[in-house]
Amino acid sequence: MQLLHRQSTVPPSKLPPGQAPGAGKKLMRLINRSTFAILSISLMAVGPYRGNAQNVGESSYLGNSKYIEISPGTGLGRLRDFATSPLFYEGTTSRMSGALSRLGPSRDISTGVSVLRGTLTSDYNEHEAQSKVTTISIHHARLYQIFRNSAEKWNFKAGTEANLTGNLRVNPALMNSAVGIEAFPIIFGTFKVTRDITRATGRRGKEPKKKSLSFKVNASLLSASFRNGYSYLGIGQVIDKSGLEGLLDDYRFKAFGVNALSTSLDYTLWLKNKNGWRFSYGWDAYKTRKDYADFEMASHTLRVALLFNTKNN
């Protein structure tokens, strides 16, 4: 049996502009700096302000409400896997997520899942290849208030998020290496700032609608990677092992195996019935660490979320 395994023969010096391996190092430096900044802010802020935050009364409007969030979205995705090729794959993506959340001025707690799908394309040297990507992420996040000004216009929160992200990628052009699977369990340090932008007075004498603008940053603190070795094709498939034993034969678990960073800019409009609309722009990126078969992926998404109030107390 003859095995066909395609490896790119394109030297880094011949890559198109913007596709040199140095781009990955810049992303790594950005993630490392952001991780340090988020961890420093969280540690400094929680100490002096945590006790004071507990004495601040809850907002009479939002309270500690429970919500069901449903959020569709669309955007752009980009990935590169040095296990098979140094070329970038780019294209449009669609996203759907759902979450159960408890939102209030003193804390945010959220548990949810998201699915991102897309067909990413690489077109180089008159050769086009497509990679169909499905990314599933499960998260649980807890943020606690660390500071709020007396006018209650600004609210600062910090906390952590546990996240498990898995990818399934299918690229028929890679023949025996067509299927790629990886998983990244990550603990994020999280910092969020919210600004109340509600009008002082409503139009035509009506009560003004509650509005807020928030920005959140997640930076990886603890992480691991579970992915293939240099080739997608493990020895288990060569000797005809079946099931998961054959599929995941050459997979490796690596502690501290990935750097990740994500940001989200949210505009939220609250309705009189305590339901809400949230319009968001999100950016996510992660890169494996010190691996000769590095994997990099980033996505930009525009999202709309419906927030259904189930309990207000």
PDB file of C-alpha atoms in Angstrom:
ATOM      1  CA  MET A   1       0.000   0.000   0.000  1.00  0.00           C
ATOM      2  CA  GLN A   2       1.443   3.316  -1.038  1.00  0.00           C
ATOM      3  CA  LEU A   3       0.720   6.187   1.324  1.00  0.00           C
ATOM      4  CA  LEU A   4       0.448   9.687  -0.044  1.00  0.00           C
ATOM      5  CA  HIS A   5       1.337  12.382   2.449  1.00  0.00           C
ATOM      6  CA  ARG A   6       1.537  15.903   1.189  1.00  0.00           C
ATOM      7  CA  GLN A   7       4.004  18.285   2.784  1.00  0.00           C
ATOM      8  CA  SER A   8       4.486  21.814   1.521  1.00  0.00           C
ATOM      9  CA  THR A   9       7.710  22.427  -0.363  1.00  0.00           C
ATOM     10  CA  VAL A  10       7.297  26.190  -0.304  1.00  0.00           C
ATOM     11  CA  PRO A  11      10.308  27.767   1.457  1.00  0.00           C
ATOM     12  CA  PRO A  12       9.506  30.635   3.846  1.00  0.00           C
ATOM     13  CA  SER A  13      11.369  33.089   1.639  1.00  0.00           C
ATOM     14  CA  LYS A  14       9.005  32.317  -1.254  1.00  0.00           C
ATOM     15  CA  LEU A  15       5.783  32.818   0.632  1.00  0.00           C
ATOM     16  CA  PRO A  16       3.456  35.652  -0.394  1.00  0.00           C
ATOM     17  CA  PRO A  17       3.635  38.865   1.657  1.00  0.00           C
ATOM     18  CA  GLY A  18       2.109  38.441   5.109  1.00  0.00           C
ATOM     19  CA  GLN A  19       2.651  34.677   5.202  1.00  0.00           C
ATOM     20  CA  ALA A  20       6.158  34.506   6.610  1.00  0.00           C
ATOM     21  CA  PRO A  21       6.599  32.422   9.791  1.00  0.00           C
ATOM     22  CA  GLY A  22       7.553  35.622  11.667  1.00  0.00           C
ATOM     23  CA  ALA A  23       3.867  36.567  11.804  1.00  0.00           C
ATOM     24  CA  GLY A  24       3.329  33.779  14.325  1.00  0.00           C
ATOM     25  CA  LYS A  25       6.037  35.184  16.608  1.00  0.00           C
ATOM     26  CA  LYS A  26       4.333  38.595  16.592  1.00  0.00           C
ATOM     27  CA  LEU A  27       1.035  36.961  17.587  1.00  0.00           C
ATOM     28  CA  MET A  28       2.807  35.063  20.381  1.00  0.00           C
ATOM     29  CA  ARG A  29       4.369  38.267  21.749  1.00  0.00           C
ATOM     30  CA  LEU A  30       0.986  40.037  21.653  1.00  0.00           C
ATOM     31  CA  ILE A  31      -0.701  37.216  23.574  1.00  0.00           C
ATOM     32  CA  ASN A  32       2.103  37.015  26.157  1.00  0.00           C
ATOM     33  CA  ARG A  33       2.019  40.766  26.826  1.00  0.00           C
ATOM     34  CA  SER A  34      -1.774  40.782  27.118  1.00  0.00           C
ATOM     35  CA  THR A  35      -1.692  37.803  29.503  1.00  0.00           C
ATOM     36  CA  PHE A  36       0.784  39.589  31.776  1.00  0.00           C
ATOM     37  CA  ALA A  37      -1.249  42.808  31.705  1.00  0.00           C
ATOM     38  CA  ILE A  38      -4.556  41.090  32.531  1.00  0.00           C
ATOM     39  CA  LEU A  39      -3.027  39.059  35.364  1.00  0.00           C
ATOM     40  CA  SER A  40      -1.356  42.152  36.842  1.00  0.00           C
ATOM     41  CA  ILE A  41      -4.542  44.242  36.697  1.00  0.00           C
ATOM     42  CA  SER A  42      -6.602  41.464  38.276  1.00  0.00           C
ATOM     43  CA  LEU A  43      -4.183  40.880  41.148  1.00  0.00           C
ATOM     44  CA  MET A  44      -3.770  44.581  41.937  1.00  0.00           C
ATOM     45  CA  ALA A  45      -7.446  45.421  41.644  1.00  0.00           C
ATOM     46  CA  VAL A  46      -9.005  42.554  43.595  1.00  0.00           C
ATOM     47  CA  GLY A  47      -6.997  43.322  46.731  1.00  0.00           C
ATOM     48  CA  PRO A  48      -7.943  46.941  47.432  1.00  0.00           C
ATOM     49  CA  TYR A  49     -11.469  46.973  46.003  1.00  0.00           C
ATOM     50  CA  ARG A  50     -13.081  43.589  46.626  1.00  0.00           C
ATOM     51  CA  GLY A  51     -14.252  44.382  50.123  1.00  0.00           C
ATOM     52  CA  ASN A  52     -15.580  47.800  49.085  1.00  0.00           C
ATOM     53  CA  ALA A  53     -17.506  46.319  46.164  1.00  0.00           C
ATOM     54  CA  GLN A  54     -19.572  44.125  48.460  1.00  0.00           C
ATOM     55  CA  ASN A  55     -20.967  47.205  50.207  1.00  0.00           C
ATOM     56  CA  VAL A  56     -22.283  48.810  47.049  1.00  0.00           C
ATOM     57  CA  GLY A  57     -26.022  48.331  46.545  1.00  0.00           C
ATOM     58  CA  GLU A  58     -27.238  46.436  43.512  1.00  0.00           C
ATOM     59  CA  SER A  59     -28.797  48.281  40.633  1.00  0.00           C
ATOM     60  CA  SER A  60     -32.535  48.572  41.125  1.00  0.00           C
ATOM     61  CA  TYR A  61     -33.051  47.918  37.447  1.00  0.00           C
ATOM     62  CA  LEU A  62     -30.894  44.904  36.600  1.00  0.00           C
ATOM     63  CA  GLY A  63     -30.533  43.229  39.984  1.00  0.00           C
ATOM     64  CA  ASN A  64     -29.041  39.747  39.664  1.00  0.00           C
ATOM     65  CA  SER A  65     -31.108  38.568  36.714  1.00  0.00           C
ATOM     66  CA  LYS A  66     -30.965  35.160  35.075  1.00  0.00           C
ATOM     67  CA  TYR A  67     -30.880  35.068  31.296  1.00  0.00           C
ATOM     68  CA  ILE A  68     -30.967  32.644  28.413  1.00  0.00           C
ATOM     69  CA  GLU A  69     -28.729  33.984  25.642  1.00  0.00           C
ATOM     70  CA  ILE A  70     -29.079  32.979  21.985  1.00  0.00           C
ATOM     71  CA  SER A  71     -26.505  34.532  19.679  1.00  0.00           C
ATOM     72  CA  PRO A  72     -25.997  34.005  15.917  1.00  0.00           C
ATOM     73  CA  GLY A  73     -23.034  35.607  14.180  1.00  0.00           C
ATOM     74  CA  THR A  74     -20.858  35.767  11.090  1.00  0.00           C
ATOM     75  CA  GLY A  75     -17.284  36.750  10.373  1.00  0.00           C
ATOM     76  CA  LEU A  76     -13.866  35.873   8.983  1.00  0.00           C
ATOM     77  CA  GLY A  77     -11.502  33.069   9.947  1.00  0.00           C
ATOM     78  CA  ARG A  78      -7.834  32.369   9.340  1.00  0.00           C
ATOM     79  CA  LEU A  79      -5.638  29.382  10.196  1.00  0.00           C
ATOM     80  CA  ARG A  80      -2.245  27.874   9.500  1.00  0.00           C
ATOM     81  CA  ASP A  81      -0.940  24.423  10.465  1.00  0.00           C
ATOM     82  CA  PHE A  82       2.782  23.811   9.980  1.00  0.00           C
ATOM     83  CA  ALA A  83       2.171  20.058  10.269  1.00  0.00           C
ATOM     84  CA  THR A  84       1.045  20.130   6.651  1.00  0.00           C
ATOM     85  CA  SER A  85       1.757  23.550   5.127  1.00  0.00           C
ATOM     86  CA  PRO A  86       3.042  27.042   6.030  1.00  0.00           C
ATOM     87  CA  LEU A  87       0.279  28.652   3.958  1.00  0.00           C
ATOM     88  CA  PHE A  88      -2.661  30.536   5.455  1.00  0.00           C
ATOM     89  CA  TYR A  89      -6.253  29.393   4.912  1.00  0.00           C
ATOM     90  CA  GLU A  90      -8.825  32.205   5.011  1.00  0.00           C
ATOM     91  CA  GLY A  91     -12.569  32.554   4.516  1.00  0.00           C
ATOM     92  CA  THR A  92     -15.979  33.423   5.937  1.00  0.00           C
ATOM     93  CA  THR A  93     -17.443  31.717   8.981  1.00  0.00           C
ATOM     94  CA  SER A  94     -20.816  31.418  10.696  1.00  0.00           C
ATOM     95  CA  ARG A  95     -21.304  31.160  14.440  1.00  0.00           C
ATOM     96  CA  MET A  96     -24.100  30.107  16.783  1.00  0.00           C
ATOM     97  CA  SER A  97     -23.923  30.173  20.571  1.00  0.00           C
ATOM     98  CA  GLY A  98     -26.141  29.733  23.583  1.00  0.00           C
ATOM     99  CA  ALA A  99     -25.592  30.407  27.280  1.00  0.00           C
ATOM    100  CA  LEU A 100     -27.222  30.532  30.690  1.00  0.00           C
ATOM    101  CA  SER A 101     -26.147  33.681  32.499  1.00  0.00           C
ATOM    102  CA  ARG A 102     -26.658  35.520  35.762  1.00  0.00           C
ATOM    103  CA  LEU A 103     -25.963  39.211  35.210  1.00  0.00           C
ATOM    104  CA  GLY A 104     -25.773  41.960  37.800  1.00  0.00           C
ATOM    105  CA  PRO A 105     -23.672  44.902  38.937  1.00  0.00           C
ATOM    106  CA  SER A 106     -21.722  42.806  41.461  1.00  0.00           C
ATOM    107  CA  ARG A 107     -21.082  39.667  39.393  1.00  0.00           C
ATOM    108  CA  ASP A 108     -21.456  37.965  36.014  1.00  0.00           C
ATOM    109  CA  ILE A 109     -21.724  34.163  35.801  1.00  0.00           C
ATOM    110  CA  SER A 110     -22.079  32.409  32.463  1.00  0.00           C
ATOM    111  CA  THR A 111     -22.075  28.836  31.153  1.00  0.00           C
ATOM    112  CA  GLY A 112     -22.431  28.240  27.431  1.00  0.00           C
ATOM    113  CA  VAL A 113     -21.425  26.595  24.191  1.00  0.00           C
ATOM    114  CA  SER A 114     -20.630  27.975  20.739  1.00  0.00           C
ATOM    115  CA  VAL A 115     -20.189  26.386  17.312  1.00  0.00           C
ATOM    116  CA  LEU A 116     -18.227  28.084  14.535  1.00  0.00           C
ATOM    117  CA  ARG A 117     -18.180  26.669  10.990  1.00  0.00           C
ATOM    118  CA  GLY A 118     -16.607  27.783   7.759  1.00  0.00           C
ATOM    119  CA  THR A 119     -14.778  26.841   4.575  1.00  0.00           C
ATOM    120  CA  LEU A 120     -11.310  28.391   4.497  1.00  0.00           C
ATOM    121  CA  THR A 121      -9.331  28.611   1.261  1.00  0.00           C
ATOM    122  CA  SER A 122      -5.650  28.798   0.338  1.00  0.00           C
ATOM    123  CA  ASP A 123      -4.817  29.988  -3.184  1.00  0.00           C
ATOM    124  CA  TYR A 124      -1.094  30.002  -3.940  1.00  0.00           C
ATOM    125  CA  ASN A 125       0.960  29.305  -7.048  1.00  0.00           C
ATOM    126  CA  GLU A 126      -2.169  28.531  -9.109  1.00  0.00           C
ATOM    127  CA  HIS A 127      -3.237  25.837  -6.671  1.00  0.00           C
ATOM    128  CA  GLU A 128      -6.384  26.179  -4.552  1.00  0.00           C
ATOM    129  CA  ALA A 129      -7.190  24.043  -1.529  1.00  0.00           C
ATOM    130  CA  GLN A 130     -10.113  24.215   0.898  1.00  0.00           C
ATOM    131  CA  SER A 131     -10.333  23.276   4.547  1.00  0.00           C
ATOM    132  CA  LYS A 132     -13.753  22.794   6.139  1.00  0.00           C
ATOM    133  CA  VAL A 133     -13.506  23.800   9.782  1.00  0.00           C
ATOM    134  CA  THR A 134     -15.845  23.179  12.719  1.00  0.00           C
ATOM    135  CA  THR A 135     -14.904  24.662  16.097  1.00  0.00           C
ATOM    136  CA  ILE A 136     -16.830  23.855  19.284  1.00  0.00           C
ATOM    137  CA  SER A 137     -16.182  25.795  22.501  1.00  0.00           C
ATOM    138  CA  ILE A 138     -17.617  25.198  25.980  1.00  0.00           C
ATOM    139  CA  HIS A 139     -17.073  27.769  28.722  1.00  0.00           C
ATOM    140  CA  HIS A 140     -17.871  28.648  32.321  1.00  0.00           C
ATOM    141  CA  ALA A 141     -16.978  32.180  33.443  1.00  0.00           C
ATOM    142  CA  ARG A 142     -17.215  34.038  36.753  1.00  0.00           C
ATOM    143  CA  LEU A 143     -16.535  37.764  37.050  1.00  0.00           C
ATOM    144  CA  TYR A 144     -16.797  39.820  40.252  1.00  0.00           C
ATOM    145  CA  GLN A 145     -16.964  43.556  40.709  1.00  0.00           C
ATOM    146  CA  ILE A 146     -13.674  45.144  41.752  1.00  0.00           C
ATOM    147  CA  PHE A 147     -14.612  48.821  41.468  1.00  0.00           C
ATOM    148  CA  ARG A 148     -17.564  51.071  40.642  1.00  0.00           C
ATOM    149  CA  ASN A 149     -17.594  54.855  40.758  1.00  0.00           C
ATOM    150  CA  SER A 150     -20.079  56.762  42.904  1.00  0.00           C
ATOM    151  CA  ALA A 151     -22.159  57.845  39.911  1.00  0.00           C
ATOM    152  CA  GLU A 152     -22.465  54.173  38.859  1.00  0.00           C
ATOM    153  CA  LYS A 153     -21.526  55.010  35.289  1.00  0.00           C
ATOM    154  CA  TRP A 154     -18.417  52.799  35.284  1.00  0.00           C
ATOM    155  CA  ASN A 155     -18.215  49.211  36.511  1.00  0.00           C
ATOM    156  CA  PHE A 156     -15.021  47.113  36.570  1.00  0.00           C
ATOM    157  CA  LYS A 157     -14.986  43.339  36.990  1.00  0.00           C
ATOM    158  CA  ALA A 158     -12.305  40.655  37.008  1.00  0.00           C
ATOM    159  CA  GLY A 159     -12.347  36.886  37.219  1.00  0.00           C
ATOM    160  CA  THR A 160     -11.594  33.689  35.349  1.00  0.00           C
ATOM    161  CA  GLU A 161     -13.048  31.589  32.569  1.00  0.00           C
ATOM    162  CA  ALA A 162     -12.627  27.846  32.013  1.00  0.00           C
ATOM    163  CA  ASN A 163     -12.784  27.032  28.307  1.00  0.00           C
ATOM    164  CA  LEU A 164     -12.498  23.862  26.254  1.00  0.00           C
ATOM    165  CA  THR A 165     -12.137  24.411  22.498  1.00  0.00           C
ATOM    166  CA  GLY A 166     -11.982  21.638  19.904  1.00  0.00           C
ATOM    167  CA  ASN A 167     -11.432  21.767  16.141  1.00  0.00           C
ATOM    168  CA  LEU A 168     -12.346  19.353  13.379  1.00  0.00           C
ATOM    169  CA  ARG A 169     -10.729  20.191  10.036  1.00  0.00           C
ATOM    170  CA  VAL A 170     -11.167  18.343   6.747  1.00  0.00           C
ATOM    171  CA  ASN A 171      -8.939  19.173   3.769  1.00  0.00           C
ATOM    172  CA  PRO A 172      -9.241  16.610   0.923  1.00  0.00           C
ATOM    173  CA  ALA A 173      -6.224  18.121  -0.884  1.00  0.00           C
ATOM    174  CA  LEU A 174      -3.966  16.716   1.851  1.00  0.00           C
ATOM    175  CA  MET A 175      -4.980  13.144   0.950  1.00  0.00           C
ATOM    176  CA  ASN A 176      -3.911  10.820   3.803  1.00  0.00           C
ATOM    177  CA  SER A 177      -3.565  13.854   6.069  1.00  0.00           C
ATOM    178  CA  ALA A 178      -7.039  15.161   5.231  1.00  0.00           C
ATOM    179  CA  VAL A 179      -8.476  15.059   8.772  1.00  0.00           C
ATOM    180  CA  GLY A 180      -7.117  17.149  11.630  1.00  0.00           C
ATOM    181  CA  ILE A 181      -8.450  17.192  15.195  1.00  0.00           C
ATOM    182  CA  GLU A 182      -7.174  19.217  18.155  1.00  0.00           C
ATOM    183  CA  ALA A 183      -8.390  20.260  21.597  1.00  0.00           C
ATOM    184  CA  PHE A 184      -7.292  23.131  23.835  1.00  0.00           C
ATOM    185  CA  PRO A 185      -8.344  23.272  27.525  1.00  0.00           C
ATOM    186  CA  ILE A 186      -7.624  26.801  28.789  1.00  0.00           C
ATOM    187  CA  ILE A 187      -8.047  28.847  31.986  1.00  0.00           C
ATOM    188  CA  PHE A 188      -8.378  32.533  31.116  1.00  0.00           C
ATOM    189  CA  GLY A 189      -7.830  35.578  33.272  1.00  0.00           C
ATOM    190  CA  THR A 190     -10.658  38.000  32.462  1.00  0.00           C
ATOM    191  CA  PHE A 191     -11.063  41.751  32.829  1.00  0.00           C
ATOM    192  CA  LYS A 192     -14.254  43.623  31.901  1.00  0.00           C
ATOM    193  CA  VAL A 193     -15.181  47.297  31.988  1.00  0.00           C
ATOM    194  CA  THR A 194     -18.762  48.519  31.470  1.00  0.00           C
ATOM    195  CA  ARG A 195     -20.027  52.057  30.883  1.00  0.00           C
ATOM    196  CA  ASP A 196     -23.678  52.997  31.421  1.00  0.00           C
ATOM    197  CA  ILE A 197     -24.617  55.190  28.443  1.00  0.00           C
ATOM    198  CA  THR A 198     -28.318  55.631  29.264  1.00  0.00           C
ATOM    199  CA  ARG A 199     -29.688  59.096  28.434  1.00  0.00           C
ATOM    200  CA  ALA A 200     -30.414  61.360  31.385  1.00  0.00           C
ATOM    201  CA  THR A 201     -33.930  62.017  30.047  1.00  0.00           C
ATOM    202  CA  GLY A 202     -36.052  60.131  27.562  1.00  0.00           C
ATOM    203  CA  ARG A 203     -37.536  61.499  24.384  1.00  0.00           C
ATOM    204  CA  ARG A 204     -41.016  63.043  24.574  1.00  0.00           C
ATOM    205  CA  GLY A 205     -41.102  62.604  28.320  1.00  0.00           C
ATOM    206  CA  LYS A 206     -40.738  58.810  28.174  1.00  0.00           C
ATOM    207  CA  GLU A 207     -38.465  56.858  30.481  1.00  0.00           C
ATOM    208  CA  PRO A 208     -35.074  56.412  28.769  1.00  0.00           C
ATOM    209  CA  LYS A 209     -34.038  52.930  27.685  1.00  0.00           C
ATOM    210  CA  LYS A 210     -31.170  51.370  29.598  1.00  0.00           C
ATOM    211  CA  LYS A 211     -28.019  51.081  27.477  1.00  0.00           C
ATOM    212  CA  SER A 212     -24.474  49.982  28.204  1.00  0.00           C
ATOM    213  CA  LEU A 213     -21.163  49.621  26.403  1.00  0.00           C
ATOM    214  CA  SER A 214     -18.620  47.077  27.628  1.00  0.00           C
ATOM    215  CA  PHE A 215     -15.202  45.738  26.673  1.00  0.00           C
ATOM    216  CA  LYS A 216     -13.859  42.369  27.838  1.00  0.00           C
ATOM    217  CA  VAL A 217     -10.410  40.795  27.487  1.00  0.00           C
ATOM    218  CA  ASN A 218      -9.527  37.127  28.051  1.00  0.00           C
ATOM    219  CA  ALA A 219      -5.853  36.123  28.287  1.00  0.00           C
ATOM    220  CA  SER A 220      -4.708  32.540  28.850  1.00  0.00           C
ATOM    221  CA  LEU A 221      -3.162  31.796  32.263  1.00  0.00           C
ATOM    222  CA  LEU A 222      -3.098  27.986  32.247  1.00  0.00           C
ATOM    223  CA  SER A 223      -3.441  25.970  29.067  1.00  0.00           C
ATOM    224  CA  ALA A 224      -2.765  22.667  27.360  1.00  0.00           C
ATOM    225  CA  SER A 225      -2.997  21.200  23.880  1.00  0.00           C
ATOM    226  CA  PHE A 226      -4.020  17.773  22.622  1.00  0.00           C
ATOM    227  CA  ARG A 227      -3.171  17.324  18.969  1.00  0.00           C
ATOM    228  CA  ASN A 228      -1.390  15.216  16.394  1.00  0.00           C
ATOM    229  CA  GLY A 229       2.339  14.834  15.944  1.00  0.00           C
ATOM    230  CA  TYR A 230       4.113  16.101  12.851  1.00  0.00           C
ATOM    231  CA  SER A 231       1.806  14.198  10.498  1.00  0.00           C
ATOM    232  CA  TYR A 232      -1.959  13.812  10.769  1.00  0.00           C
ATOM    233  CA  LEU A 233      -1.477  10.194   9.711  1.00  0.00           C
ATOM    234  CA  GLY A 234      -0.576   8.215  12.844  1.00  0.00           C
ATOM    235  CA  ILE A 235       0.981   4.763  12.776  1.00  0.00           C
ATOM    236  CA  GLY A 236      -2.304   3.333  14.052  1.00  0.00           C
ATOM    237  CA  GLN A 237      -3.951   3.964  10.691  1.00  0.00           C
ATOM    238  CA  VAL A 238      -1.026   2.377   8.859  1.00  0.00           C
ATOM    239  CA  ILE A 239      -1.396  -0.908  10.742  1.00  0.00           C
ATOM    240  CA  ASP A 240      -5.197  -0.768  10.484  1.00  0.00           C
ATOM    241  CA  LYS A 241      -6.120   0.044  14.073  1.00  0.00           C
ATOM    242  CA  SER A 242      -9.821   0.816  14.287  1.00  0.00           C
ATOM    243  CA  GLY A 243     -11.933   3.416  16.066  1.00  0.00           C
ATOM    244  CA  LEU A 244     -10.451   6.113  18.279  1.00  0.00           C
ATOM    245  CA  GLU A 245      -7.353   3.994  18.912  1.00  0.00           C
ATOM    246  CA  GLY A 246      -6.418   4.344  15.264  1.00  0.00           C
ATOM    247  CA  LEU A 247      -7.620   7.907  14.797  1.00  0.00           C
ATOM    248  CA  LEU A 248      -5.805   9.326  17.843  1.00  0.00           C
ATOM    249  CA  ASP A 249      -2.810   6.973  17.883  1.00  0.00           C
ATOM    250  CA  ASP A 250      -0.083   9.607  17.496  1.00  0.00           C
ATOM    251  CA  TYR A 251      -1.801  12.365  19.478  1.00  0.00           C
ATOM    252  CA  ARG A 252       0.050  14.113  22.290  1.00  0.00           C
ATOM    253  CA  PHE A 253      -1.045  16.021  25.378  1.00  0.00           C
ATOM    254  CA  LYS A 254       1.179  19.017  26.119  1.00  0.00           C
ATOM    255  CA  ALA A 255       0.828  21.103  29.282  1.00  0.00           C
ATOM    256  CA  PHE A 256       1.075  24.858  28.717  1.00  0.00           C
ATOM    257  CA  GLY A 257       0.826  23.995  25.043  1.00  0.00           C
ATOM    258  CA  VAL A 258      -1.069  27.018  23.736  1.00  0.00           C
ATOM    259  CA  ASN A 259      -1.315  30.805  24.091  1.00  0.00           C
ATOM    260  CA  ALA A 260      -4.749  32.354  23.608  1.00  0.00           C
ATOM    261  CA  LEU A 261      -6.269  35.825  23.625  1.00  0.00           C
ATOM    262  CA  SER A 262      -9.803  37.049  22.954  1.00  0.00           C
ATOM    263  CA  THR A 263     -11.614  40.375  23.134  1.00  0.00           C
ATOM    264  CA  SER A 264     -15.257  41.396  22.923  1.00  0.00           C
ATOM    265  CA  LEU A 265     -16.868  44.822  22.452  1.00  0.00           C
ATOM    266  CA  ASP A 266     -20.571  44.770  23.412  1.00  0.00           C
ATOM    267  CA  TYR A 267     -23.420  47.262  23.069  1.00  0.00           C
ATOM    268  CA  THR A 268     -26.443  46.185  25.136  1.00  0.00           C
ATOM    269  CA  LEU A 269     -29.959  47.626  24.968  1.00  0.00           C
ATOM    270  CA  TRP A 270     -32.343  46.672  27.776  1.00  0.00           C
ATOM    271  CA  LEU A 271     -36.096  46.585  27.202  1.00  0.00           C
ATOM    272  CA  LYS A 272     -38.871  47.441  29.661  1.00  0.00           C
ATOM    273  CA  ASN A 273     -39.696  43.746  30.158  1.00  0.00           C
ATOM    274  CA  LYS A 274     -36.074  43.148  31.320  1.00  0.00           C
ATOM    275  CA  ASN A 275     -35.160  41.297  28.121  1.00  0.00           C
ATOM    276  CA  GLY A 276     -32.324  42.694  26.041  1.00  0.00           C
ATOM    277  CA  TRP A 277     -30.437  42.925  22.763  1.00  0.00           C
ATOM    278  CA  ARG A 278     -26.664  42.728  22.568  1.00  0.00           C
ATOM    279  CA  PHE A 279     -24.600  43.657  19.506  1.00  0.00           C
ATOM    280  CA  SER A 280     -20.981  42.504  19.637  1.00  0.00           C
ATOM    281  CA  TYR A 281     -17.685  42.372  17.810  1.00  0.00           C
ATOM    282  CA  GLY A 282     -15.384  39.568  18.918  1.00  0.00           C
ATOM    283  CA  TRP A 283     -11.788  38.628  18.120  1.00  0.00           C
ATOM    284  CA  ASP A 284     -10.250  35.297  19.135  1.00  0.00           C
ATOM    285  CA  ALA A 285      -6.744  33.966  18.509  1.00  0.00           C
ATOM    286  CA  TYR A 286      -4.635  31.071  19.727  1.00  0.00           C
ATOM    287  CA  LYS A 287      -1.273  29.563  18.858  1.00  0.00           C
ATOM    288  CA  THR A 288       0.550  26.455  20.059  1.00  0.00           C
ATOM    289  CA  ARG A 289       3.823  27.018  21.919  1.00  0.00           C
ATOM    290  CA  LYS A 290       7.340  25.977  20.899  1.00  0.00           C
ATOM    291  CA  ASP A 291       6.188  23.270  18.535  1.00  0.00           C
ATOM    292  CA  TYR A 292       7.853  22.390  15.240  1.00  0.00           C
ATOM    293  CA  ALA A 293       4.331  21.733  13.932  1.00  0.00           C
ATOM    294  CA  ASP A 294       2.772  24.974  15.197  1.00  0.00           C
ATOM    295  CA  PHE A 295      -0.943  25.604  14.771  1.00  0.00           C
ATOM    296  CA  GLU A 296      -2.416  29.123  14.584  1.00  0.00           C
ATOM    297  CA  MET A 297      -6.026  30.233  14.251  1.00  0.00           C
ATOM    298  CA  ALA A 298      -7.856  33.555  14.554  1.00  0.00           C
ATOM    299  CA  SER A 299     -11.407  34.739  13.905  1.00  0.00           C
ATOM    300  CA  HIS A 300     -13.322  38.026  13.725  1.00  0.00           C
ATOM    301  CA  THR A 301     -17.081  37.808  14.327  1.00  0.00           C
ATOM    302  CA  LEU A 302     -20.078  40.132  14.429  1.00  0.00           C
ATOM    303  CA  ARG A 303     -22.779  38.812  16.765  1.00  0.00           C
ATOM    304  CA  VAL A 304     -26.340  39.621  17.767  1.00  0.00           C
ATOM    305  CA  ALA A 305     -27.640  38.175  21.031  1.00  0.00           C
ATOM    306  CA  LEU A 306     -31.173  37.888  22.383  1.00  0.00           C
ATOM    307  CA  LEU A 307     -31.256  37.925  26.186  1.00  0.00           C
ATOM    308  CA  PHE A 308     -34.405  36.352  27.633  1.00  0.00           C
ATOM    309  CA  ASN A 309     -34.990  37.186  31.278  1.00  0.00           C
ATOM    310  CA  THR A 310     -36.104  34.138  33.278  1.00  0.00           C
ATOM    311  CA  LYS A 311     -35.782  35.515  36.818  1.00  0.00           C
ATOM    312  CA  ASN A 312     -35.114  38.894  38.422  1.00  0.00           C
ATOM    313  CA  ASN A 313     -34.338  39.059  42.137  1.00  0.00           C
TER     314      ASN A 313
END
